[in-house]
């Protein structure tokens, strides 16, 4: 093929510009231009990796010293003569007293914050997963083209609402609704934040879940239909097993979204350090703590470093969740 | 509807027909894929459907269990009777219809489940309530034995069906129909994805199943139609050209177009 085309360069260049070998006929400037564009595109691709590592490096640099160097005594200046209280990672993770601003004995236990993050995320998923997967199934299997397009646009709109607006809704609308409906004193609590997070992760779950269902080969559907499946049996017995990896990935990415969300939970959880005993208790999350406190800390102080350490923890959690989602998509078949 | 509406109600003129159609027309949107098909397919024998690509063999086959209807743009006109029962009657439930009409596809399409679950799939979706585990185990053994897979797979029932060889997959696709005791089995080029030995195995299986089931098989392979079918239907451009005993059709075709096709002038 190629020899033929190079023999008739003019016609091939017109007919099949994409495949015809055309290097020889191009001007040096055009070649150079193409090289430049190619390089630029490559740079864009690589930059993503560079940025991720740069961010991780920065967060780690700010947070890590406290792990290795111990405390500096509160305000960035090492008090002469004072024995450095060594930083205890286990204490950091598993105790629940968060008193970073205490003058004498600041305590940095993020146990309650971790539980706060997890309780809100868990409840959000309890709400979002059935809704999200249900909507994904409906979109891909049960509705007509028009309804599907309309719904998809609406769901994308849902994804486009800024999180501070969600927080606003939580603070004003949901707060009152929860107080009225459940007859509780405070409407800013786990439930409030979880509902917001659920609404924020549903779009992700729906769109990725729908892709997963779309990717199920039609031959499976035909097999099921020809065996006499009802529509519901087809979903339950054929599509869900066939798409389970993709659906799992959808859920995990939803989890990642919920764990990392900051503004809405800051506004809707009540922001009090507390181990919740019911969904009507106020809590505080890891993300909200950083957002609320980092601006007030002196650079290089213990408090400052501990907040960065929380950042590292969040980074690790979302990294693991995303990695799991990735594995789920590829499907770890060999066991 | 219950199954008994699909059992034979009359034995017309001494011959039992498994499938009869009268003036069957089908359109994919505006395109007419079947034109006035009238055919009587005998019960308990193997009938092959041959014809050049795009002549409507698959379409006709898929009318018999009404799976064509899953595309919204399909219109069907005419009458189709399976074992004397009009399948477009109000009281016919699609679920029961498809339970009694099994279909084997061109590419083996076992479900992404274990071998065991594939075989009991039909039982699970149709009448799982009264069944004990031992009933299901029996059904699996019986069905796999019937298609000749039991010895190979009896220790691998928990493996994913999609990891089997293609030939085994296709046999499994036949095996999963059997626990439902279908009356009719429709096969759409069941061997086209298989090699010679796989093809032979499926053909032998068809012979073993013949008699108990009415089998309709679409094939591109003239030799296969000749070897394996009792009657043969030749289609062209959505029309039925000739339907007779296979030996007659291949040795003394009545229609000139049939003769040209089986000589390999087109197709
Ligand atoms: N889902 C569909 N939508 C629209 N047109 C279709 C569809 N399926 C088949 N057709 C058209 O209907 C005609 C008959 O198709 P059919 O698949 O029945 O032919 P066939 O005889 O089975 O061909 P082959 O031997 O290639 O399998 C073809 O022209 C095809 O393009
Ligand atoms: Mg076909």
Coordinates of C-alpha atoms and ligand atoms in Angstrom, one line a residue:
Chain A
X1 CA 0.0 0.0 0.0
X2 CA 2.6 2.5 1.0
X3 CA 4.7 2.2 -2.1
X4 CA 1.7 2.8 -4.2
X5 CA 0.8 5.9 -2.3
X6 CA 4.2 7.3 -2.5
X7 CA 4.2 6.8 -6.2
X8 CA 1.1 9.1 -6.5
X9 CA 1.8 11.6 -3.9
X10 CA -0.5 14.3 -5.1
X11 CA -3.7 12.2 -5.2
X12 CA -3.0 10.3 -2.0
X13 CA -2.4 13.5 -0.1
X14 CA -5.8 14.7 -1.1
X15 CA -7.6 11.5 -0.7
X16 CA -6.2 10.1 2.5
X17 CA -4.4 12.9 4.3
X18 CA -4.4 11.0 7.6
X19 CA -2.7 7.9 6.4
X20 CA -0.6 8.9 3.5
X21 CA 3.0 9.3 4.2
X22 CA 3.5 12.9 3.6
X23 CA 6.7 13.8 5.4
X24 CA 8.8 14.2 2.3
X25 CA 6.5 16.8 0.8
X26 CA 6.1 19.1 3.8
X27 CA 8.0 22.3 4.4
X28 CA 10.4 22.4 7.2
X29 CA 8.3 25.0 9.0
X30 CA 5.3 22.8 9.0
X31 CA 7.3 19.9 10.3
X32 CA 8.7 22.1 13.0
X33 CA 5.3 23.4 13.9
X34 CA 3.9 19.9 14.2
X35 CA 6.8 18.9 16.4
X36 CA 6.1 21.8 18.7
X37 CA 2.5 21.0 19.0
X38 CA 3.4 17.4 19.6
X39 CA 5.8 18.4 22.4
X40 CA 3.2 20.7 23.9
X41 CA 0.6 18.0 24.0
X42 CA 3.1 15.7 25.6
X43 CA 3.9 18.3 28.2
X44 CA 0.3 18.6 29.0
X45 CA 0.0 14.9 29.5
X46 CA 3.1 14.7 31.7
X47 CA 2.2 17.8 33.6
X48 CA -0.6 16.0 35.4
X49 CA 1.9 13.6 36.9
X50 CA 4.2 16.4 37.7
X51 CA 1.5 18.3 39.5
X52 CA 0.4 15.4 41.5
X53 CA 3.9 14.7 42.7
X54 CA 4.6 18.4 43.3
X55 CA 1.4 18.7 45.5
X56 CA 2.2 15.5 47.4
X57 CA 5.8 16.7 47.9
X58 CA 4.7 20.0 49.2
X59 CA 2.1 18.6 51.6
X60 CA 4.6 16.0 52.8
X61 CA 7.3 18.6 53.3
X62 CA 5.0 20.7 55.4
X63 CA 3.6 17.9 57.4
X64 CA 6.3 15.4 57.8
X65 CA 8.8 17.3 60.1
X66 CA 6.5 16.7 63.0
X67 CA 6.7 13.0 62.5
X68 CA 10.4 12.9 62.6
X69 CA 11.5 16.0 64.4
X70 CA 9.0 16.0 67.2
X71 CA 7.2 19.1 68.3
X72 CA 8.7 22.6 68.2
X73 CA 6.9 23.7 71.3
X74 CA 3.8 25.4 69.9
X75 CA 4.6 28.5 68.0
X76 CA 7.4 27.6 65.7
X77 CA 10.1 28.6 68.2
X78 CA 11.9 26.0 70.2
X79 CA 11.8 27.0 73.8
X80 CA 15.3 26.7 75.1
X81 CA 15.6 24.0 77.7
X82 CA 12.2 22.6 77.3
X83 CA 12.2 18.9 76.5
X84 CA 10.6 18.3 73.1
X85 CA 7.4 16.5 73.5
X86 CA 7.8 13.7 71.0
X87 CA 5.0 13.3 68.5
X88 CA 3.2 10.0 68.8
X89 CA 1.5 8.9 65.6
X90 CA -0.8 6.4 67.4
X91 CA -1.9 9.0 69.8
X92 CA -2.5 11.3 66.8
X93 CA -4.7 8.8 65.0
X94 CA -6.6 7.2 67.8
X95 CA -7.3 9.7 70.6
X96 CA -10.2 11.9 70.3
X97 CA -9.2 15.2 72.0
X98 CA -8.5 17.9 69.5
X99 CA -7.3 21.0 71.4
X100 CA -4.8 22.5 69.1
X101 CA -5.0 25.9 70.5
X102 CA -4.5 25.1 74.2
X103 CA -1.6 27.2 75.4
X104 CA 0.0 24.7 77.8
X105 CA -0.8 21.3 76.5
X106 CA -2.1 21.4 72.9
X107 CA -3.5 18.0 72.1
X108 CA -3.8 16.7 68.5
X109 CA -6.0 13.6 68.6
X110 CA -7.9 13.3 65.3
X111 CA -9.9 10.1 66.2
X112 CA -13.1 12.0 66.5
X113 CA -12.4 13.8 63.2
X114 CA -11.7 10.5 61.4
X115 CA -14.9 9.0 62.8
X116 CA -16.7 12.2 61.8
X117 CA -15.5 11.9 58.2
X118 CA -16.4 8.2 58.0
X119 CA -19.8 8.5 59.6
X120 CA -20.8 11.2 57.2
X121 CA -19.3 9.3 54.2
X122 CA -20.9 6.1 55.2
X123 CA -24.4 7.5 55.6
X124 CA -24.0 9.4 52.4
X125 CA -23.2 6.2 50.6
X126 CA -26.1 4.4 52.2
X127 CA -28.3 7.0 50.6
X128 CA -26.4 7.6 47.3
X129 CA -25.6 4.0 46.3
X130 CA -29.2 2.7 45.9
X131 CA -30.3 6.0 44.3
X132 CA -27.2 6.3 42.0
X133 CA -27.2 2.7 40.8
X134 CA -31.0 2.7 40.5
X135 CA -30.8 5.8 38.3
X136 CA -28.0 4.2 36.3
X137 CA -30.0 1.1 35.6
X138 CA -33.1 3.2 34.7
X139 CA -31.1 5.4 32.3
X140 CA -29.4 2.6 30.5
X141 CA -32.1 -0.1 30.5
X142 CA -35.6 1.3 31.1
X143 CA -36.1 4.7 29.6
X144 CA -36.5 6.1 26.1
X145 CA -33.9 8.2 24.4
X146 CA -35.6 11.5 25.1
X147 CA -36.0 10.9 28.8
X148 CA -32.5 9.7 29.0
X149 CA -31.0 12.8 27.4
X150 CA -33.1 15.0 29.6
X151 CA -32.1 13.2 32.8
X152 CA -28.5 13.1 31.9
X153 CA -28.4 16.8 31.4
X154 CA -30.2 17.3 34.7
X155 CA -27.8 15.1 36.5
X156 CA -24.8 16.9 35.0
X157 CA -26.3 20.1 36.2
X158 CA -26.5 18.6 39.7
X159 CA -22.8 17.8 39.4
X160 CA -22.1 21.4 38.4
X161 CA -23.5 23.0 41.5
X162 CA -20.7 24.5 43.6
X163 CA -20.2 22.9 46.9
X164 CA -20.5 26.1 48.8
X165 CA -24.0 26.4 47.4
X166 CA -24.7 22.9 48.7
X167 CA -23.4 24.0 52.0
X168 CA -25.7 27.0 51.9
X169 CA -28.7 24.8 51.2
X170 CA -27.6 22.6 54.1
X171 CA -27.3 25.5 56.5
X172 CA -30.6 27.1 55.6
X173 CA -33.0 24.7 54.1
X174 CA -32.0 21.2 55.3
X175 CA -31.3 22.5 58.8
X176 CA -34.8 23.6 59.2
X177 CA -36.3 20.6 57.5
X178 CA -34.4 18.2 59.7
X179 CA -35.4 20.1 62.8
X180 CA -39.1 20.0 61.8
X181 CA -39.3 16.5 60.5
X182 CA -37.3 14.7 63.2
X183 CA -38.0 17.1 66.0
X184 CA -34.4 17.6 67.0
X185 CA -32.7 20.6 68.5
X186 CA -29.9 20.9 65.9
X187 CA -30.3 20.4 62.2
X188 CA -26.7 20.7 61.4
X189 CA -25.5 17.1 61.9
X190 CA -24.4 13.9 60.3
X191 CA -27.7 13.4 58.4
X192 CA -27.7 16.9 57.0
X193 CA -24.1 16.6 55.6
X194 CA -24.7 13.0 54.4
X195 CA -27.7 14.1 52.4
X196 CA -25.7 16.8 50.7
X197 CA -22.8 14.5 50.1
X198 CA -25.2 11.9 48.7
X199 CA -26.6 14.5 46.2
X200 CA -23.0 15.4 45.3
X201 CA -21.8 11.9 44.6
X202 CA -25.0 10.6 42.9
X203 CA -24.0 12.3 39.6
X204 CA -20.6 10.5 39.6
X205 CA -22.2 7.1 40.5
X206 CA -24.9 7.6 37.9
X207 CA -22.6 8.5 35.0
X208 CA -19.9 5.9 35.7
X209 CA -22.5 3.3 36.5
X210 CA -24.4 3.9 33.3
X211 CA -21.2 3.6 31.3
X212 CA -20.6 0.3 33.0
X213 CA -24.0 -1.0 32.1
X214 CA -23.7 0.3 28.6
X215 CA -20.5 -1.7 28.3
X216 CA -22.3 -5.0 29.0
X217 CA -22.4 -6.8 25.7
X218 CA -25.8 -6.9 24.1
X219 CA -25.4 -10.6 23.6
X220 CA -25.9 -11.1 27.4
X221 CA -29.2 -9.2 27.2
X222 CA -30.3 -11.3 24.2
X223 CA -29.4 -14.5 26.0
X224 CA -31.4 -13.4 29.0
X225 CA -34.4 -12.2 27.0
X226 CA -34.4 -15.3 24.9
X227 CA -34.5 -17.4 28.0
X228 CA -37.6 -15.6 29.1
X229 CA -36.3 -13.1 31.7
X230 CA -38.5 -10.3 32.8
X231 CA -36.9 -6.9 32.7
X232 CA -36.3 -6.9 36.4
X233 CA -34.7 -10.4 36.3
X234 CA -32.6 -9.2 33.4
X235 CA -31.2 -6.4 35.5
X236 CA -30.8 -8.5 38.7
X237 CA -29.5 -11.7 37.3
X238 CA -27.7 -10.7 34.1
X239 CA -26.7 -7.0 34.1
X240 CA -25.6 -6.5 37.6
X241 CA -23.3 -9.5 37.7
X242 CA -21.9 -8.6 34.3
X243 CA -21.3 -5.0 35.2
X244 CA -20.3 -5.5 38.8
X245 CA -16.7 -4.3 38.5
X246 CA -17.7 -1.1 36.8
X247 CA -20.5 -0.5 39.3
X248 CA -18.1 -1.0 42.1
X249 CA -15.8 1.5 40.6
X250 CA -18.7 4.0 40.3
X251 CA -19.4 3.5 44.0
X252 CA -15.8 3.9 45.0
X253 CA -15.4 7.1 43.0
X254 CA -18.5 8.4 44.8
X255 CA -16.8 7.5 48.1
X256 CA -13.7 9.4 47.0
X257 CA -15.8 12.4 46.2
X258 CA -17.6 12.3 49.6
X259 CA -14.4 11.9 51.6
X260 CA -12.7 14.8 50.0
X261 CA -15.6 17.2 50.1
X262 CA -14.9 20.2 52.4
X263 CA -17.1 23.2 52.1
X264 CA -20.5 21.6 52.3
X265 CA -19.6 19.5 55.3
X266 CA -18.0 22.4 57.0
X267 CA -21.3 24.2 56.8
X268 CA -23.7 21.3 57.4
X269 CA -22.1 19.1 60.0
X270 CA -22.3 21.6 62.9
X271 CA -18.5 21.4 63.0
X272 CA -18.2 20.2 66.6
X273 CA -15.5 17.7 67.6
X274 CA -17.7 14.8 68.7
X275 CA -18.0 11.1 68.3
X276 CA -21.6 10.7 67.0
X277 CA -24.0 8.4 68.7
X278 CA -26.8 9.0 66.3
X279 CA -27.3 10.5 62.9
X280 CA -28.6 13.6 64.6
X281 CA -25.3 14.4 66.4
X282 CA -23.0 17.1 65.1
X283 CA -19.6 16.1 64.0
X284 CA -16.5 17.6 62.4
X285 CA -14.6 16.1 59.5
X286 CA -10.9 16.0 58.6
X287 CA -11.4 18.3 55.6
X288 CA -13.4 20.9 57.4
X289 CA -10.9 21.1 60.2
X290 CA -8.1 21.9 57.7
X291 CA -10.2 24.5 56.0
X292 CA -11.3 26.2 59.1
X293 CA -8.0 26.2 61.0
X294 CA -5.2 26.4 58.6
X295 CA -5.6 30.2 58.0
X296 CA -5.2 30.8 61.7
X297 CA -2.0 28.9 62.4
X298 CA 1.5 30.2 62.3
X299 CA 3.5 28.7 59.5
X300 CA 5.8 26.0 60.8
X301 CA 4.0 25.6 64.1
X302 CA 2.9 22.2 65.4
X303 CA -0.7 23.0 64.7
X304 CA 0.2 24.0 61.2
X305 CA 2.2 20.8 60.6
X306 CA -0.5 18.6 62.1
X307 CA -3.1 20.0 59.7
X308 CA -0.8 19.1 56.9
X309 CA -0.5 15.7 58.3
X310 CA -4.2 15.4 58.2
X311 CA -3.9 16.5 54.5
X312 CA -1.5 13.6 54.0
X313 CA -4.0 11.2 55.6
X314 CA -6.8 12.5 53.3
X315 CA -4.5 12.2 50.3
X316 CA -3.7 8.6 51.2
X317 CA -7.3 7.7 51.7
X318 CA -8.5 9.1 48.4
X319 CA -5.5 7.6 46.7
X320 CA -6.3 4.2 48.0
X321 CA -10.0 4.5 47.1
X322 CA -9.2 5.6 43.6
X323 CA -6.7 2.8 43.2
X324 CA -9.3 0.3 44.3
X325 CA -11.7 1.8 41.8
X326 CA -9.1 1.4 39.1
X327 CA -8.5 -2.2 40.0
X328 CA -12.2 -2.8 40.0
X329 CA -12.6 -1.4 36.5
X330 CA -9.8 -3.5 35.2
X331 CA -11.3 -6.5 37.1
X332 CA -8.9 -8.5 39.2
X333 CA -10.0 -11.8 37.7
X334 CA -7.2 -14.0 38.7
X335 CA -7.6 -15.1 42.3
Chain B
X1 CA -51.0 -18.3 30.0
X2 CA -49.8 -21.7 31.0
X3 CA -47.6 -24.0 29.1
X4 CA -50.4 -26.2 28.0
X5 CA -51.6 -23.7 25.5
X6 CA -48.5 -24.4 23.5
X7 CA -48.9 -28.1 23.4
X8 CA -50.3 -29.4 20.1
X9 CA -54.0 -28.9 19.8
X10 CA -54.5 -30.5 16.5
X11 CA -52.8 -32.9 14.2
X12 CA -53.6 -31.5 10.8
X13 CA -53.7 -34.0 8.0
X14 CA -51.6 -36.5 9.9
X15 CA -48.6 -34.2 10.1
X16 CA -47.8 -32.3 13.3
X17 CA -46.4 -28.9 12.7
X18 CA -44.1 -27.3 15.1
X19 CA -44.2 -23.9 13.5
X20 CA -46.5 -22.4 11.0
X21 CA -46.6 -18.9 9.6
X22 CA -49.1 -17.3 7.3
X23 CA -48.2 -14.3 5.2
X24 CA -45.6 -13.0 7.6
X25 CA -44.2 -9.6 6.9
X26 CA -41.6 -7.8 8.9
X27 CA -40.2 -4.2 8.7
X28 CA -37.2 -2.7 10.3
X29 CA -38.5 0.8 10.4
X30 CA -39.1 1.3 6.6
X31 CA -37.0 -1.6 5.4
X32 CA -39.0 -4.7 4.7
X33 CA -36.9 -7.7 5.7
X34 CA -39.5 -10.5 5.4
X35 CA -42.1 -10.6 2.6
X36 CA -45.1 -12.8 2.8
X37 CA -43.5 -15.8 4.4
X38 CA -45.8 -18.8 4.6
X39 CA -44.2 -21.9 5.9
X40 CA -45.1 -25.1 7.8
X41 CA -42.2 -26.6 9.8
X42 CA -42.7 -30.1 10.9
X43 CA -42.5 -31.1 14.5
X44 CA -39.6 -33.2 15.8
X45 CA -37.3 -32.8 12.8
X46 CA -34.4 -30.6 12.0
X47 CA -35.2 -27.9 9.4
X48 CA -32.4 -25.8 8.0
X49 CA -32.7 -22.2 6.8
X50 CA -30.3 -21.3 4.0
X51 CA -29.8 -18.3 1.8
X52 CA -27.3 -15.6 1.0
X53 CA -26.3 -13.1 3.6
X54 CA -28.9 -10.5 4.4
X55 CA -31.9 -12.5 3.1
X56 CA -33.6 -12.5 6.4
X57 CA -32.8 -15.9 7.9
X58 CA -32.0 -14.5 11.3
X59 CA -34.9 -12.2 11.2
X60 CA -37.3 -15.1 10.5
X61 CA -35.8 -17.2 13.3
X62 CA -36.1 -14.3 15.7
X63 CA -39.8 -14.0 14.9
X64 CA -40.5 -17.3 16.4
X65 CA -39.7 -16.3 20.0
X66 CA -40.5 -12.6 19.3
X67 CA -37.1 -11.3 20.3
X68 CA -37.2 -9.0 17.3
X69 CA -39.6 -6.9 19.3
X70 CA -37.0 -5.7 21.6
X71 CA -36.1 -3.1 19.0
X72 CA -38.9 -0.5 19.1
X73 CA -38.8 0.1 15.3
X74 CA -39.8 -3.4 14.2
X75 CA -43.3 -4.0 12.8
X76 CA -44.6 -7.5 12.3
X77 CA -47.7 -8.5 10.3
X78 CA -49.1 -11.9 9.7
X79 CA -49.7 -15.0 11.7
X80 CA -47.2 -17.3 13.5
X81 CA -48.4 -20.4 15.2
X82 CA -46.2 -22.6 17.4
X83 CA -47.7 -26.0 18.0
X84 CA -51.1 -24.7 16.9
X85 CA -51.1 -21.7 19.2
X86 CA -50.9 -18.2 17.7
X87 CA -48.1 -16.5 19.5
X88 CA -49.6 -13.0 18.9
X89 CA -52.8 -13.9 20.8
X90 CA -53.6 -11.7 23.7
X91 CA -53.3 -14.5 26.3
X92 CA -49.8 -15.5 25.2
X93 CA -47.1 -14.4 27.7
X94 CA -43.8 -13.6 26.2
X95 CA -42.1 -15.2 29.2
X96 CA -43.8 -18.5 28.8
X97 CA -43.3 -18.4 25.0
X98 CA -39.6 -17.9 25.4
X99 CA -39.5 -20.6 28.0
X100 CA -40.8 -23.1 25.5
X101 CA -38.7 -21.8 22.6
X102 CA -35.0 -22.0 23.2
X103 CA -32.5 -20.1 21.2
X104 CA -28.9 -20.6 20.4
X105 CA -26.9 -17.7 19.0
X106 CA -24.2 -17.3 16.4
X107 CA -21.6 -16.4 18.9
X108 CA -21.7 -18.5 22.1
X109 CA -23.1 -16.2 24.7
X110 CA -22.9 -17.9 28.1
X111 CA -23.8 -15.5 30.9
X112 CA -20.9 -14.1 33.0
X113 CA -21.7 -16.6 35.7
X114 CA -20.5 -20.0 36.7
X115 CA -21.1 -23.1 34.6
X116 CA -23.6 -24.3 37.2
X117 CA -25.5 -21.0 37.3
X118 CA -25.6 -20.9 33.5
X119 CA -27.4 -24.2 33.4
X120 CA -29.8 -23.5 36.2
X121 CA -30.4 -19.9 34.9
X122 CA -33.7 -20.9 33.3
X123 CA -35.0 -22.7 36.4
X124 CA -34.0 -19.7 38.5
X125 CA -35.9 -17.2 36.5
X126 CA -39.0 -19.4 35.8
X127 CA -39.9 -21.6 38.7
X128 CA -37.3 -21.5 41.4
X129 CA -39.8 -21.5 44.3
X130 CA -40.5 -25.2 44.6
X131 CA -37.0 -26.4 43.7
X132 CA -34.5 -27.8 46.2
X133 CA -30.8 -27.7 45.7
X134 CA -30.8 -31.4 44.9
X135 CA -33.3 -30.7 42.1
X136 CA -31.0 -28.1 40.6
X137 CA -28.0 -30.4 40.9
X138 CA -29.9 -33.1 39.1
X139 CA -31.0 -30.7 36.4
X140 CA -27.4 -29.6 35.9
X141 CA -26.1 -33.2 35.7
X142 CA -28.8 -34.2 33.3
X143 CA -28.4 -31.2 31.0
X144 CA -24.7 -31.4 30.9
X145 CA -24.8 -35.1 30.3
X146 CA -27.2 -34.6 27.4
X147 CA -24.8 -32.2 25.7
X148 CA -21.8 -34.4 26.5
X149 CA -20.1 -31.9 28.8
X150 CA -20.7 -33.6 32.1
X151 CA -17.5 -35.6 32.2
X152 CA -15.3 -32.6 31.3
X153 CA -17.0 -30.1 33.5
X154 CA -18.3 -32.0 36.5
X155 CA -15.4 -30.8 38.6
X156 CA -15.4 -27.3 37.2
X157 CA -19.0 -26.3 37.8
X158 CA -17.9 -23.2 39.8
X159 CA -15.7 -21.9 37.1
X160 CA -16.7 -18.9 35.0
X161 CA -18.5 -20.1 31.9
X162 CA -16.7 -17.5 29.7
X163 CA -13.4 -19.2 30.4
X164 CA -14.4 -22.4 28.6
X165 CA -13.4 -23.2 25.1
X166 CA -15.8 -21.9 22.5
X167 CA -17.1 -25.4 21.6
X168 CA -17.9 -26.0 25.3
X169 CA -19.5 -22.6 25.6
X170 CA -21.8 -23.3 22.7
X171 CA -22.7 -26.7 24.1
X172 CA -23.4 -25.0 27.4
X173 CA -25.7 -22.6 25.7
X174 CA -27.6 -25.6 24.4
X175 CA -27.5 -27.2 27.8
X176 CA -29.0 -24.2 29.6
X177 CA -32.1 -24.6 27.4
X178 CA -32.8 -28.1 28.4
X179 CA -33.9 -27.9 32.0
X180 CA -36.8 -25.8 30.8
X181 CA -37.9 -28.6 28.5
X182 CA -38.5 -26.5 25.5
X183 CA -40.6 -27.7 22.6
X184 CA -38.6 -25.9 19.9
X185 CA -34.9 -25.0 19.6
X186 CA -33.9 -22.2 17.3
X187 CA -30.2 -22.1 16.3
X188 CA -28.7 -19.2 14.4
X189 CA -25.5 -20.4 12.8
X190 CA -24.5 -22.2 15.9
X191 CA -21.2 -23.5 14.4
X192 CA -19.9 -20.4 12.7
X193 CA -17.6 -19.6 15.6
X194 CA -16.4 -23.2 15.9
X195 CA -13.7 -25.3 14.2
X196 CA -14.3 -28.6 12.4
X197 CA -14.4 -30.8 15.5
X198 CA -16.6 -28.3 17.3
X199 CA -19.0 -28.2 14.4
X200 CA -19.2 -32.0 14.3
X201 CA -19.9 -32.2 18.0
X202 CA -22.7 -29.7 17.7
X203 CA -24.2 -31.6 14.8
X204 CA -24.0 -34.8 16.7
X205 CA -25.7 -33.1 19.5
X206 CA -28.5 -31.9 17.2
X207 CA -29.0 -35.5 16.1
X208 CA -29.2 -36.7 19.6
X209 CA -31.8 -34.0 20.5
X210 CA -33.9 -34.5 17.3
X211 CA -37.3 -36.1 17.8
X212 CA -37.8 -34.7 21.2
X213 CA -37.4 -31.1 20.0
X214 CA -38.3 -29.3 16.9
X215 CA -35.1 -27.8 15.7
X216 CA -34.7 -24.9 13.2
X217 CA -31.1 -24.1 12.3
X218 CA -29.8 -21.2 10.2
X219 CA -26.6 -22.0 8.4
X220 CA -24.3 -20.6 5.8
X221 CA -22.7 -23.9 5.3
X222 CA -24.4 -25.8 2.5
X223 CA -22.7 -29.1 3.5
X224 CA -24.0 -28.7 7.0
X225 CA -27.5 -28.2 5.9
X226 CA -27.2 -31.3 3.7
X227 CA -25.7 -33.4 6.4
X228 CA -27.8 -32.4 9.3
X229 CA -31.3 -31.4 8.3
X230 CA -34.4 -33.3 7.3
X231 CA -36.0 -30.4 5.6
X232 CA -34.6 -27.3 4.1
X233 CA -35.9 -23.8 3.4
X234 CA -34.2 -21.5 0.9
X235 CA -34.7 -17.8 1.3
X236 CA -33.8 -14.9 -0.9
X237 CA -34.3 -11.2 -0.4
X238 CA -36.8 -11.7 2.4
X239 CA -38.9 -14.2 0.5
X240 CA -39.2 -17.9 0.9
X241 CA -38.2 -19.5 -2.4
X242 CA -38.3 -23.2 -1.7
X243 CA -39.1 -25.5 1.1
X244 CA -38.8 -29.2 0.7
X245 CA -37.0 -32.3 2.0
X246 CA -33.3 -31.6 2.1
X247 CA -32.4 -34.4 -0.2
X248 CA -34.9 -33.1 -2.8
X249 CA -33.8 -29.6 -2.5
X250 CA -30.2 -30.3 -3.1
X251 CA -30.6 -32.9 -5.8
X252 CA -33.6 -31.7 -7.7
X253 CA -34.3 -28.1 -6.7
X254 CA -37.6 -26.9 -8.2
X255 CA -36.6 -23.3 -8.5
X256 CA -33.9 -22.0 -10.7
X257 CA -32.6 -19.6 -8.1
X258 CA -32.3 -22.4 -5.6
X259 CA -30.3 -24.3 -8.0
X260 CA -28.0 -21.4 -8.7
X261 CA -27.5 -20.8 -5.0
X262 CA -26.6 -24.3 -4.1
X263 CA -24.2 -24.5 -7.0
X264 CA -22.5 -21.5 -5.4
X265 CA -23.3 -18.9 -8.1
X266 CA -24.0 -16.4 -5.4
X267 CA -24.2 -16.1 -1.7
Ligands
LIG1 N1 -31.7 -4.8 13.9 C1 -31.8 -4.5 12.6 N2 -32.1 -3.2 12.3 C2 -32.3 -2.9 11.0 N3 -32.1 -3.7 10.0 C3 -31.8 -5.0 10.2 C4 -31.6 -5.4 11.6 N4 -31.3 -6.7 11.6 C5 -31.2 -7.1 10.3 N5 -31.5 -6.0 9.5 C6 -31.6 -6.1 8.0 O1 -32.5 -7.0 7.6 C7 -32.0 -7.8 6.6 C8 -32.0 -9.3 7.0 O2 -31.1 -9.5 8.0 P1 -30.9 -10.9 8.7 O3 -29.9 -10.6 9.8 O4 -32.1 -11.5 9.0 O5 -30.1 -11.6 7.5 P2 -29.4 -13.1 7.5 O6 -30.0 -13.8 6.4 O7 -29.5 -13.6 8.9 O8 -28.0 -12.7 7.1 P3 -26.6 -13.4 7.6 O9 -26.5 -14.6 6.8 O10 -25.6 -12.3 7.2 O11 -26.7 -13.6 9.0 C9 -30.6 -7.3 6.3 O12 -30.7 -6.5 5.1 C10 -30.3 -6.5 7.4 O13 -29.5 -5.4 7.1
LIG2 MG1 -28.0 -14.1 10.4

